[in-house]
Each structure stands twice: as C-alpha cells, then as structure tokens.
Amino acid sequence: MIGSLAIVIVLFSLYSCSSESDKQEFAGCAGCHDVELDQNHQFTCVSCHLGNDEEYTVEIAHKDLITNPAHPANAEKSCGACHTRQLELVKPNNHYALSNHLNKVRRVFGAHGTVTDASAISSSPAPASALELVDDLLRRRCLRCHVYYQGDDFARVRHGLGCAACHLSFYDGHM
C-alpha cells in the first residue's frame, strides 16, 4: 500500500515538473494573432503567409513567413494561387506596376535600364548620384500610394498592401 502511494506521488511529481510548453494547448496562428478575414478568405493563414501553423515556437512557425502576402512583390506566390487570372490582368496595368511613370522619371535622371515595377527601386540612406536621389524620392514619397504603402499609423488611414489595399477589409487600421 505504501509502495503504491509512493509510485503515485512520484508519477504526479514528474507530471507536474514538465515544462509549460508541454502543457499548452496548440492553437496554431490564432493562438497569438487575433485576425478575422472576410467571408471570401476563410482558410488557414499559411495558405497566403506560408510559415508553419503546426509549430509552437515563433522562430520555427515564422520560418519562410511572408509578412505582406498581397504586396505586389509577393502577390504571385500568395494571391496567385487562387487568383491567377486576376493577377495576369493587373500585372500590365500601369496603375498597379507604375513602370511607365517610373521609367520616364528615372530616364530624365540618367537611368539606362528599365524597371518592371516599384519593388525594383531601392532607397539609399545617402544618395550619391542624381539617379540615386530620384530613386530615393520615388521610394519615400511617390510610391506611397495605396498599392505599395500601408498608410501612416493613424486610425482610418492604415490599409493593406497590393491586392489587400482594396480587397481586404480594414477598420481603424486593423484587419
């Protein structure tokens, strides 16, 4: 009888000494992120963001994560899985790619090549040439339109990037 009681106490002690992470109930992305999408996007987060929704640790769960899947630079990998036709229609659209406008301005300042979209223009902390200066201006000011910029961090101003700028609902700067 005393031996059985000792075994129960030892087993209970071992169980109570296990780490907190062993006891946590797995909740996937929703365990940390409180986001509810519209009725047309009711699928797992990893469908668009990639990453790993079966992991407990942030480091492993966020490996290969796409933070802004609807950004024009990522849209093909994310939105394109379901919306191939729509992406093919919008890609050549100058409102989306802005390539005609960008290349005209860049040529005036000495650019020889062309860019296909705004994501190809880098900003420079200390522009050393006229072209670097205009690229910096384009990146910091002109490209702050709704497709390439999420808006300032104020209520009713913040919105999504790329496709999400118009096609996901935001209220007071939150999805």
Short mmCIF file of N, CA and C in Angstrom, two decimals:
data_model
loop_
_atom_site.label_atom_id
_atom_site.label_comp_id
_atom_site.label_asym_id
_atom_site.label_seq_id
_atom_site.Cartn_x
_atom_site.Cartn_y
_atom_site.Cartn_z
N MET A 1 0.81 -1.20 0.00
CA MET A 1 0.00 0.00 0.00
C MET A 1 0.86 1.27 0.00
N ILE A 2 1.86 1.30 0.86
CA ILE A 2 2.75 2.46 0.92
C ILE A 2 3.54 2.55 -0.38
N GLY A 3 3.93 1.41 -0.95
CA GLY A 3 4.67 1.40 -2.22
C GLY A 3 3.83 1.98 -3.35
N SER A 4 2.54 1.62 -3.39
CA SER A 4 1.65 2.15 -4.43
C SER A 4 1.48 3.65 -4.28
N LEU A 5 1.34 4.11 -3.05
CA LEU A 5 1.21 5.53 -2.79
C LEU A 5 2.47 6.28 -3.21
N ALA A 6 3.63 5.69 -2.96
CA ALA A 6 4.90 6.31 -3.35
C ALA A 6 5.00 6.43 -4.87
N ILE A 7 4.57 5.39 -5.58
CA ILE A 7 4.61 5.41 -7.05
C ILE A 7 3.69 6.51 -7.59
N VAL A 8 2.49 6.64 -7.01
CA VAL A 8 1.55 7.67 -7.44
C VAL A 8 2.15 9.06 -7.20
N ILE A 9 2.78 9.26 -6.04
CA ILE A 9 3.38 10.55 -5.72
C ILE A 9 4.52 10.87 -6.69
N VAL A 10 5.36 9.88 -6.99
CA VAL A 10 6.47 10.09 -7.93
C VAL A 10 5.93 10.44 -9.32
N LEU A 11 4.93 9.70 -9.79
CA LEU A 11 4.36 9.97 -11.11
C LEU A 11 3.72 11.36 -11.16
N PHE A 12 2.99 11.72 -10.11
CA PHE A 12 2.39 13.05 -10.06
C PHE A 12 3.46 14.13 -10.06
N SER A 13 4.53 13.92 -9.33
CA SER A 13 5.63 14.89 -9.28
C SER A 13 6.28 15.05 -10.64
N LEU A 14 6.50 13.94 -11.33
CA LEU A 14 7.11 14.02 -12.66
C LEU A 14 6.21 14.78 -13.63
N TYR A 15 4.91 14.52 -13.56
CA TYR A 15 3.98 15.22 -14.45
C TYR A 15 3.96 16.71 -14.15
N SER A 16 3.94 17.07 -12.87
CA SER A 16 3.87 18.49 -12.51
C SER A 16 5.17 19.23 -12.81
N CYS A 17 6.28 18.51 -13.01
CA CYS A 17 7.56 19.15 -13.32
C CYS A 17 7.77 19.35 -14.82
N SER A 18 6.85 18.84 -15.63
CA SER A 18 7.04 19.02 -17.07
C SER A 18 6.92 20.50 -17.41
N SER A 19 7.52 20.89 -18.52
CA SER A 19 7.56 22.31 -18.89
C SER A 19 6.18 22.81 -19.30
N GLU A 20 5.98 24.11 -19.20
CA GLU A 20 4.72 24.74 -19.57
C GLU A 20 4.38 24.49 -21.04
N SER A 21 5.40 24.51 -21.90
CA SER A 21 5.13 24.33 -23.33
C SER A 21 4.58 22.95 -23.63
N ASP A 22 4.91 21.96 -22.78
CA ASP A 22 4.36 20.63 -22.98
C ASP A 22 2.86 20.61 -22.67
N LYS A 23 2.41 21.51 -21.79
CA LYS A 23 1.02 21.52 -21.36
C LYS A 23 0.15 22.44 -22.20
N GLN A 24 0.76 23.33 -22.96
CA GLN A 24 -0.02 24.29 -23.73
C GLN A 24 -0.89 23.59 -24.76
N GLU A 25 -2.10 24.08 -24.88
CA GLU A 25 -2.96 23.56 -25.92
C GLU A 25 -2.59 24.25 -27.22
N PHE A 26 -2.40 23.49 -28.27
CA PHE A 26 -1.96 24.06 -29.53
C PHE A 26 -3.09 24.85 -30.17
N ALA A 27 -2.79 26.06 -30.63
CA ALA A 27 -3.82 26.90 -31.23
C ALA A 27 -3.43 27.42 -32.61
N GLY A 28 -2.28 27.01 -33.15
CA GLY A 28 -1.85 27.49 -34.46
C GLY A 28 -1.63 28.99 -34.46
N CYS A 29 -1.79 29.62 -35.61
CA CYS A 29 -1.56 31.07 -35.74
C CYS A 29 -2.50 31.86 -34.83
N ALA A 30 -3.74 31.40 -34.71
CA ALA A 30 -4.74 32.12 -33.92
C ALA A 30 -4.40 32.13 -32.43
N GLY A 31 -3.46 31.31 -32.00
CA GLY A 31 -3.04 31.33 -30.61
C GLY A 31 -2.35 32.63 -30.24
N CYS A 32 -1.74 33.30 -31.21
CA CYS A 32 -1.04 34.57 -30.97
C CYS A 32 -1.65 35.73 -31.74
N HIS A 33 -2.23 35.46 -32.90
CA HIS A 33 -2.71 36.52 -33.79
C HIS A 33 -4.24 36.51 -33.83
N ASP A 34 -4.84 37.63 -33.46
CA ASP A 34 -6.29 37.76 -33.45
C ASP A 34 -6.74 38.50 -34.71
N VAL A 35 -6.90 37.76 -35.79
CA VAL A 35 -7.29 38.35 -37.07
C VAL A 35 -8.44 37.54 -37.63
N GLU A 36 -9.45 38.25 -38.10
CA GLU A 36 -10.57 37.59 -38.74
C GLU A 36 -10.75 38.19 -40.12
N LEU A 37 -10.67 37.36 -41.14
CA LEU A 37 -10.79 37.84 -42.52
C LEU A 37 -12.23 37.80 -42.99
N ASP A 38 -12.48 38.39 -44.14
CA ASP A 38 -13.82 38.40 -44.70
C ASP A 38 -14.23 37.00 -45.13
N GLN A 39 -15.49 36.85 -45.49
CA GLN A 39 -16.04 35.53 -45.81
C GLN A 39 -15.39 34.88 -47.03
N ASN A 40 -14.74 35.65 -47.89
CA ASN A 40 -14.09 35.07 -49.07
C ASN A 40 -12.70 34.52 -48.79
N HIS A 41 -12.18 34.76 -47.60
CA HIS A 41 -10.83 34.32 -47.27
C HIS A 41 -10.81 33.50 -45.98
N GLN A 42 -11.74 32.58 -45.84
CA GLN A 42 -11.83 31.75 -44.65
C GLN A 42 -11.02 30.46 -44.85
N PHE A 43 -9.70 30.59 -44.82
CA PHE A 43 -8.84 29.43 -44.90
C PHE A 43 -7.64 29.67 -44.00
N THR A 44 -6.75 28.70 -43.90
CA THR A 44 -5.64 28.81 -42.96
C THR A 44 -4.72 29.97 -43.33
N CYS A 45 -4.07 30.50 -42.32
CA CYS A 45 -3.14 31.62 -42.50
C CYS A 45 -2.00 31.24 -43.45
N VAL A 46 -1.54 29.98 -43.34
CA VAL A 46 -0.39 29.56 -44.15
C VAL A 46 -0.73 29.44 -45.63
N SER A 47 -2.01 29.47 -45.97
CA SER A 47 -2.39 29.46 -47.38
C SER A 47 -1.79 30.66 -48.12
N CYS A 48 -1.72 31.80 -47.44
CA CYS A 48 -1.17 33.01 -48.04
C CYS A 48 0.18 33.41 -47.45
N HIS A 49 0.31 33.25 -46.14
CA HIS A 49 1.51 33.73 -45.44
C HIS A 49 2.64 32.71 -45.41
N LEU A 50 2.38 31.49 -45.81
CA LEU A 50 3.34 30.39 -45.67
C LEU A 50 3.68 30.24 -44.19
N GLY A 51 4.93 29.99 -43.83
CA GLY A 51 5.22 29.72 -42.43
C GLY A 51 4.79 28.31 -42.08
N ASN A 52 4.61 28.03 -40.79
CA ASN A 52 4.25 26.69 -40.34
C ASN A 52 3.27 26.82 -39.18
N ASP A 53 2.00 26.53 -39.41
CA ASP A 53 0.98 26.69 -38.37
C ASP A 53 0.87 25.49 -37.44
N GLU A 54 1.78 24.54 -37.57
CA GLU A 54 1.77 23.38 -36.67
C GLU A 54 2.90 23.42 -35.67
N GLU A 55 3.57 24.55 -35.57
CA GLU A 55 4.71 24.70 -34.65
C GLU A 55 4.35 25.55 -33.45
N TYR A 56 5.02 25.28 -32.34
CA TYR A 56 4.78 26.02 -31.09
C TYR A 56 5.68 27.24 -30.96
N THR A 57 6.89 27.18 -31.48
CA THR A 57 7.84 28.28 -31.27
C THR A 57 7.73 29.30 -32.40
N VAL A 58 7.86 30.56 -32.04
CA VAL A 58 7.76 31.65 -33.01
C VAL A 58 8.81 31.49 -34.11
N GLU A 59 10.03 31.16 -33.72
CA GLU A 59 11.12 31.06 -34.69
C GLU A 59 10.81 30.04 -35.77
N ILE A 60 10.32 28.88 -35.38
CA ILE A 60 10.04 27.83 -36.37
C ILE A 60 8.73 28.12 -37.11
N ALA A 61 7.72 28.60 -36.39
CA ALA A 61 6.43 28.89 -37.02
C ALA A 61 6.56 29.99 -38.07
N HIS A 62 7.46 30.94 -37.84
CA HIS A 62 7.62 32.07 -38.76
C HIS A 62 8.70 31.87 -39.82
N LYS A 63 9.32 30.70 -39.86
CA LYS A 63 10.34 30.43 -40.88
C LYS A 63 9.68 30.48 -42.26
N ASP A 64 10.26 31.22 -43.18
CA ASP A 64 9.75 31.40 -44.55
C ASP A 64 8.40 32.12 -44.60
N LEU A 65 8.04 32.81 -43.54
CA LEU A 65 6.78 33.54 -43.48
C LEU A 65 6.81 34.75 -44.42
N ILE A 66 5.71 35.00 -45.11
CA ILE A 66 5.55 36.19 -45.94
C ILE A 66 4.68 37.15 -45.14
N THR A 67 5.28 38.23 -44.64
CA THR A 67 4.56 39.18 -43.78
C THR A 67 3.42 39.86 -44.52
N ASN A 68 3.66 40.32 -45.72
CA ASN A 68 2.64 41.01 -46.52
C ASN A 68 2.42 40.24 -47.82
N PRO A 69 1.62 39.18 -47.77
CA PRO A 69 1.47 38.35 -48.97
C PRO A 69 0.82 39.06 -50.15
N ALA A 70 0.03 40.09 -49.92
CA ALA A 70 -0.66 40.78 -51.02
C ALA A 70 0.18 41.88 -51.65
N HIS A 71 1.36 42.17 -51.10
CA HIS A 71 2.25 43.18 -51.70
C HIS A 71 2.56 42.74 -53.13
N PRO A 72 2.63 43.66 -54.07
CA PRO A 72 2.89 43.29 -55.46
C PRO A 72 4.08 42.35 -55.65
N ALA A 73 5.11 42.47 -54.83
CA ALA A 73 6.27 41.59 -54.97
C ALA A 73 5.97 40.16 -54.53
N ASN A 74 4.92 39.96 -53.72
CA ASN A 74 4.58 38.63 -53.20
C ASN A 74 3.29 38.08 -53.77
N ALA A 75 2.52 38.89 -54.45
CA ALA A 75 1.16 38.51 -54.86
C ALA A 75 1.12 37.24 -55.70
N GLU A 76 2.10 37.04 -56.55
CA GLU A 76 2.09 35.85 -57.39
C GLU A 76 2.19 34.58 -56.55
N LYS A 77 3.04 34.60 -55.51
CA LYS A 77 3.22 33.43 -54.64
C LYS A 77 2.00 33.20 -53.75
N SER A 78 1.30 34.25 -53.39
CA SER A 78 0.20 34.11 -52.44
C SER A 78 -1.16 34.22 -53.12
N CYS A 79 -1.56 35.40 -53.52
CA CYS A 79 -2.87 35.60 -54.15
C CYS A 79 -2.99 34.80 -55.45
N GLY A 80 -1.88 34.65 -56.14
CA GLY A 80 -1.87 33.96 -57.43
C GLY A 80 -2.30 32.51 -57.36
N ALA A 81 -2.20 31.90 -56.19
CA ALA A 81 -2.62 30.51 -56.05
C ALA A 81 -4.11 30.35 -56.39
N CYS A 82 -4.92 31.33 -56.03
CA CYS A 82 -6.35 31.29 -56.32
C CYS A 82 -6.77 32.28 -57.41
N HIS A 83 -6.01 33.35 -57.57
CA HIS A 83 -6.41 34.45 -58.44
C HIS A 83 -5.44 34.67 -59.61
N THR A 84 -5.07 33.61 -60.28
CA THR A 84 -4.12 33.68 -61.39
C THR A 84 -4.62 34.62 -62.48
N ARG A 85 -5.87 34.47 -62.86
CA ARG A 85 -6.43 35.29 -63.95
C ARG A 85 -6.40 36.77 -63.58
N GLN A 86 -6.79 37.09 -62.36
CA GLN A 86 -6.82 38.48 -61.92
C GLN A 86 -5.42 39.09 -61.92
N LEU A 87 -4.43 38.32 -61.49
CA LEU A 87 -3.05 38.82 -61.49
C LEU A 87 -2.55 39.05 -62.90
N GLU A 88 -2.90 38.17 -63.81
CA GLU A 88 -2.49 38.34 -65.21
C GLU A 88 -3.10 39.61 -65.80
N LEU A 89 -4.31 39.93 -65.38
CA LEU A 89 -4.97 41.14 -65.88
C LEU A 89 -4.37 42.41 -65.28
N VAL A 90 -3.97 42.36 -64.02
CA VAL A 90 -3.49 43.56 -63.34
C VAL A 90 -2.00 43.81 -63.56
N LYS A 91 -1.21 42.77 -63.81
CA LYS A 91 0.25 42.94 -63.97
C LYS A 91 0.63 44.00 -65.00
N PRO A 92 0.05 43.98 -66.20
CA PRO A 92 0.44 45.00 -67.18
C PRO A 92 -0.22 46.36 -66.92
N ASN A 93 -1.15 46.42 -65.99
CA ASN A 93 -1.86 47.66 -65.68
C ASN A 93 -0.89 48.65 -65.05
N ASN A 94 -0.72 49.79 -65.65
CA ASN A 94 0.23 50.78 -65.17
C ASN A 94 -0.14 51.32 -63.78
N HIS A 95 -1.40 51.29 -63.44
CA HIS A 95 -1.81 51.75 -62.11
C HIS A 95 -1.21 50.84 -61.04
N TYR A 96 -1.06 49.58 -61.35
CA TYR A 96 -0.53 48.61 -60.41
C TYR A 96 1.00 48.56 -60.46
N ALA A 97 1.55 48.44 -61.64
CA ALA A 97 3.00 48.30 -61.78
C ALA A 97 3.73 49.64 -61.78
N LEU A 98 3.10 50.66 -62.26
CA LEU A 98 3.67 52.02 -62.33
C LEU A 98 4.93 52.13 -63.18
N SER A 99 5.25 51.09 -63.94
CA SER A 99 6.53 51.07 -64.66
C SER A 99 6.68 52.21 -65.67
N ASN A 100 5.63 52.57 -66.41
CA ASN A 100 5.77 53.68 -67.37
C ASN A 100 6.14 54.98 -66.67
N HIS A 101 5.43 55.30 -65.61
CA HIS A 101 5.71 56.54 -64.87
C HIS A 101 7.12 56.51 -64.28
N LEU A 102 7.47 55.41 -63.66
CA LEU A 102 8.78 55.30 -63.01
C LEU A 102 9.91 55.43 -64.01
N ASN A 103 9.79 54.74 -65.13
CA ASN A 103 10.87 54.75 -66.11
C ASN A 103 11.04 56.12 -66.77
N LYS A 104 9.94 56.84 -67.00
CA LYS A 104 10.05 58.19 -67.57
C LYS A 104 10.85 59.10 -66.63
N VAL A 105 10.49 59.09 -65.37
CA VAL A 105 11.19 59.94 -64.39
C VAL A 105 12.64 59.52 -64.25
N ARG A 106 12.89 58.22 -64.14
CA ARG A 106 14.26 57.72 -63.95
C ARG A 106 15.15 58.03 -65.15
N ARG A 107 14.60 57.97 -66.38
CA ARG A 107 15.40 58.28 -67.58
C ARG A 107 15.89 59.73 -67.57
N VAL A 108 15.05 60.65 -67.12
CA VAL A 108 15.44 62.06 -67.04
C VAL A 108 16.65 62.23 -66.13
N PHE A 109 16.77 61.36 -65.13
CA PHE A 109 17.88 61.46 -64.17
C PHE A 109 19.00 60.47 -64.45
N GLY A 110 19.06 59.94 -65.68
CA GLY A 110 20.21 59.16 -66.09
C GLY A 110 20.08 57.65 -66.09
N ALA A 111 18.91 57.12 -65.82
CA ALA A 111 18.76 55.66 -65.84
C ALA A 111 18.84 55.15 -67.27
N HIS A 112 19.55 54.06 -67.46
CA HIS A 112 19.66 53.46 -68.80
C HIS A 112 18.73 52.27 -68.95
N GLY A 113 18.57 51.51 -67.90
CA GLY A 113 17.68 50.35 -67.94
C GLY A 113 16.27 50.72 -67.52
N THR A 114 15.40 49.73 -67.50
CA THR A 114 14.02 49.97 -67.08
C THR A 114 13.70 49.10 -65.88
N VAL A 115 12.71 49.51 -65.12
CA VAL A 115 12.21 48.70 -64.02
C VAL A 115 10.82 48.22 -64.41
N THR A 116 10.47 47.03 -63.97
CA THR A 116 9.16 46.48 -64.31
C THR A 116 8.10 46.85 -63.28
N ASP A 117 8.52 47.13 -62.06
CA ASP A 117 7.58 47.59 -61.04
C ASP A 117 8.32 48.31 -59.93
N ALA A 118 7.58 48.91 -59.03
CA ALA A 118 8.16 49.75 -57.98
C ALA A 118 9.05 49.00 -57.01
N SER A 119 8.85 47.71 -56.85
CA SER A 119 9.67 46.96 -55.90
C SER A 119 11.13 46.88 -56.34
N ALA A 120 11.41 47.21 -57.60
CA ALA A 120 12.79 47.17 -58.11
C ALA A 120 13.58 48.43 -57.77
N ILE A 121 12.92 49.41 -57.19
CA ILE A 121 13.60 50.67 -56.86
C ILE A 121 14.01 50.65 -55.40
N SER A 122 15.29 50.82 -55.17
CA SER A 122 15.79 50.80 -53.79
C SER A 122 15.93 52.23 -53.26
N SER A 123 15.91 52.35 -51.94
CA SER A 123 16.16 53.66 -51.35
C SER A 123 17.59 53.67 -50.83
N SER A 124 18.14 54.84 -50.69
CA SER A 124 19.52 54.97 -50.26
C SER A 124 19.59 55.94 -49.08
N PRO A 125 20.29 55.57 -48.01
CA PRO A 125 20.39 56.48 -46.86
C PRO A 125 21.17 57.75 -47.20
N ALA A 126 22.10 57.66 -48.15
CA ALA A 126 22.89 58.83 -48.55
C ALA A 126 23.08 58.79 -50.07
N PRO A 127 22.08 59.25 -50.84
CA PRO A 127 22.18 59.20 -52.30
C PRO A 127 23.43 59.91 -52.81
N ALA A 128 24.19 59.21 -53.67
CA ALA A 128 25.46 59.75 -54.17
C ALA A 128 25.36 60.28 -55.60
N SER A 129 24.24 60.00 -56.27
CA SER A 129 24.09 60.47 -57.65
C SER A 129 22.67 60.99 -57.83
N ALA A 130 22.45 61.66 -58.96
CA ALA A 130 21.11 62.18 -59.26
C ALA A 130 20.11 61.04 -59.36
N LEU A 131 20.51 59.91 -59.96
CA LEU A 131 19.61 58.77 -60.09
C LEU A 131 19.28 58.18 -58.72
N GLU A 132 20.28 58.03 -57.86
CA GLU A 132 20.01 57.52 -56.51
C GLU A 132 19.09 58.47 -55.75
N LEU A 133 19.27 59.76 -55.97
CA LEU A 133 18.43 60.76 -55.31
C LEU A 133 16.98 60.66 -55.78
N VAL A 134 16.77 60.53 -57.09
CA VAL A 134 15.40 60.43 -57.59
C VAL A 134 14.79 59.09 -57.20
N ASP A 135 15.58 58.01 -57.18
CA ASP A 135 15.05 56.72 -56.71
C ASP A 135 14.61 56.83 -55.26
N ASP A 136 15.42 57.52 -54.46
CA ASP A 136 15.08 57.71 -53.05
C ASP A 136 13.79 58.52 -52.92
N LEU A 137 13.66 59.56 -53.73
CA LEU A 137 12.44 60.37 -53.72
C LEU A 137 11.23 59.52 -54.14
N LEU A 138 11.39 58.76 -55.21
CA LEU A 138 10.30 57.89 -55.66
C LEU A 138 9.88 56.93 -54.56
N ARG A 139 10.85 56.28 -53.95
CA ARG A 139 10.58 55.29 -52.92
C ARG A 139 9.93 55.92 -51.68
N ARG A 140 10.47 57.04 -51.23
CA ARG A 140 9.98 57.64 -49.97
C ARG A 140 8.71 58.47 -50.13
N ARG A 141 8.45 59.01 -51.29
CA ARG A 141 7.29 59.89 -51.47
C ARG A 141 6.31 59.37 -52.52
N CYS A 142 6.75 59.28 -53.75
CA CYS A 142 5.83 58.99 -54.85
C CYS A 142 5.19 57.61 -54.74
N LEU A 143 5.93 56.65 -54.24
CA LEU A 143 5.41 55.29 -54.18
C LEU A 143 4.63 55.00 -52.90
N ARG A 144 4.23 56.04 -52.23
CA ARG A 144 3.45 55.86 -51.01
C ARG A 144 1.96 55.77 -51.33
N CYS A 145 1.65 55.35 -52.52
CA CYS A 145 0.25 55.18 -52.90
C CYS A 145 -0.30 53.92 -52.22
N HIS A 146 -1.57 53.68 -52.37
CA HIS A 146 -2.21 52.59 -51.63
C HIS A 146 -1.70 51.20 -51.98
N VAL A 147 -1.16 50.99 -53.14
CA VAL A 147 -0.72 49.64 -53.52
C VAL A 147 0.63 49.28 -52.90
N TYR A 148 1.51 50.25 -52.74
CA TYR A 148 2.86 49.98 -52.24
C TYR A 148 3.12 50.47 -50.83
N TYR A 149 2.15 51.09 -50.20
CA TYR A 149 2.36 51.67 -48.87
C TYR A 149 1.12 51.46 -48.02
N GLN A 150 1.29 51.06 -46.76
CA GLN A 150 0.15 50.75 -45.90
C GLN A 150 -0.51 51.97 -45.27
N GLY A 151 0.00 53.14 -45.53
CA GLY A 151 -0.56 54.34 -44.92
C GLY A 151 0.09 54.61 -43.58
N ASP A 152 -0.05 55.83 -43.13
CA ASP A 152 0.52 56.20 -41.83
C ASP A 152 -0.25 55.49 -40.72
N ASP A 153 0.36 55.41 -39.56
CA ASP A 153 -0.21 54.63 -38.46
C ASP A 153 -1.24 55.45 -37.68
N PHE A 154 -2.33 55.81 -38.36
CA PHE A 154 -3.43 56.54 -37.75
C PHE A 154 -4.72 55.79 -38.05
N ALA A 155 -5.69 55.94 -37.17
CA ALA A 155 -6.99 55.31 -37.39
C ALA A 155 -7.56 55.76 -38.73
N ARG A 156 -8.14 54.83 -39.45
CA ARG A 156 -8.80 55.05 -40.74
C ARG A 156 -7.87 55.44 -41.88
N VAL A 157 -6.56 55.41 -41.64
CA VAL A 157 -5.60 55.73 -42.69
C VAL A 157 -4.84 54.47 -43.09
N ARG A 158 -4.57 53.58 -42.15
CA ARG A 158 -3.81 52.35 -42.39
C ARG A 158 -4.65 51.39 -43.22
N HIS A 159 -4.03 50.69 -44.16
CA HIS A 159 -4.72 49.74 -45.03
C HIS A 159 -3.73 48.70 -45.51
N GLY A 160 -4.19 47.75 -46.28
CA GLY A 160 -3.33 46.69 -46.78
C GLY A 160 -2.45 47.14 -47.93
N LEU A 161 -1.52 46.27 -48.29
CA LEU A 161 -0.64 46.50 -49.44
C LEU A 161 -1.16 45.71 -50.63
N GLY A 162 -0.77 46.13 -51.82
CA GLY A 162 -1.09 45.37 -53.02
C GLY A 162 -2.58 45.09 -53.14
N CYS A 163 -2.91 43.83 -53.40
CA CYS A 163 -4.30 43.42 -53.56
C CYS A 163 -5.13 43.74 -52.32
N ALA A 164 -4.52 43.61 -51.13
CA ALA A 164 -5.23 43.83 -49.87
C ALA A 164 -5.62 45.29 -49.66
N ALA A 165 -5.01 46.21 -50.39
CA ALA A 165 -5.37 47.63 -50.25
C ALA A 165 -6.85 47.84 -50.56
N CYS A 166 -7.36 47.10 -51.52
CA CYS A 166 -8.76 47.26 -51.91
C CYS A 166 -9.61 46.04 -51.59
N HIS A 167 -8.99 44.87 -51.49
CA HIS A 167 -9.76 43.64 -51.42
C HIS A 167 -9.80 42.96 -50.07
N LEU A 168 -9.28 43.57 -49.02
CA LEU A 168 -9.46 43.08 -47.65
C LEU A 168 -9.97 44.23 -46.81
N SER A 169 -10.86 43.92 -45.90
CA SER A 169 -11.48 44.97 -45.09
C SER A 169 -10.60 45.38 -43.93
N PHE A 170 -10.41 46.67 -43.75
CA PHE A 170 -9.68 47.24 -42.62
C PHE A 170 -10.63 48.20 -41.92
N TYR A 171 -10.57 48.21 -40.59
CA TYR A 171 -11.34 49.17 -39.82
C TYR A 171 -10.43 49.75 -38.76
N ASP A 172 -10.31 51.05 -38.72
CA ASP A 172 -9.42 51.73 -37.77
C ASP A 172 -8.00 51.19 -37.84
N GLY A 173 -7.54 50.86 -39.04
CA GLY A 173 -6.17 50.43 -39.23
C GLY A 173 -5.89 48.97 -38.93
N HIS A 174 -6.94 48.19 -38.66
CA HIS A 174 -6.74 46.77 -38.34
C HIS A 174 -7.60 45.92 -39.27
N MET A 175 -7.08 44.76 -39.60
CA MET A 175 -7.82 43.85 -40.45
C MET A 175 -8.94 43.22 -39.66
#
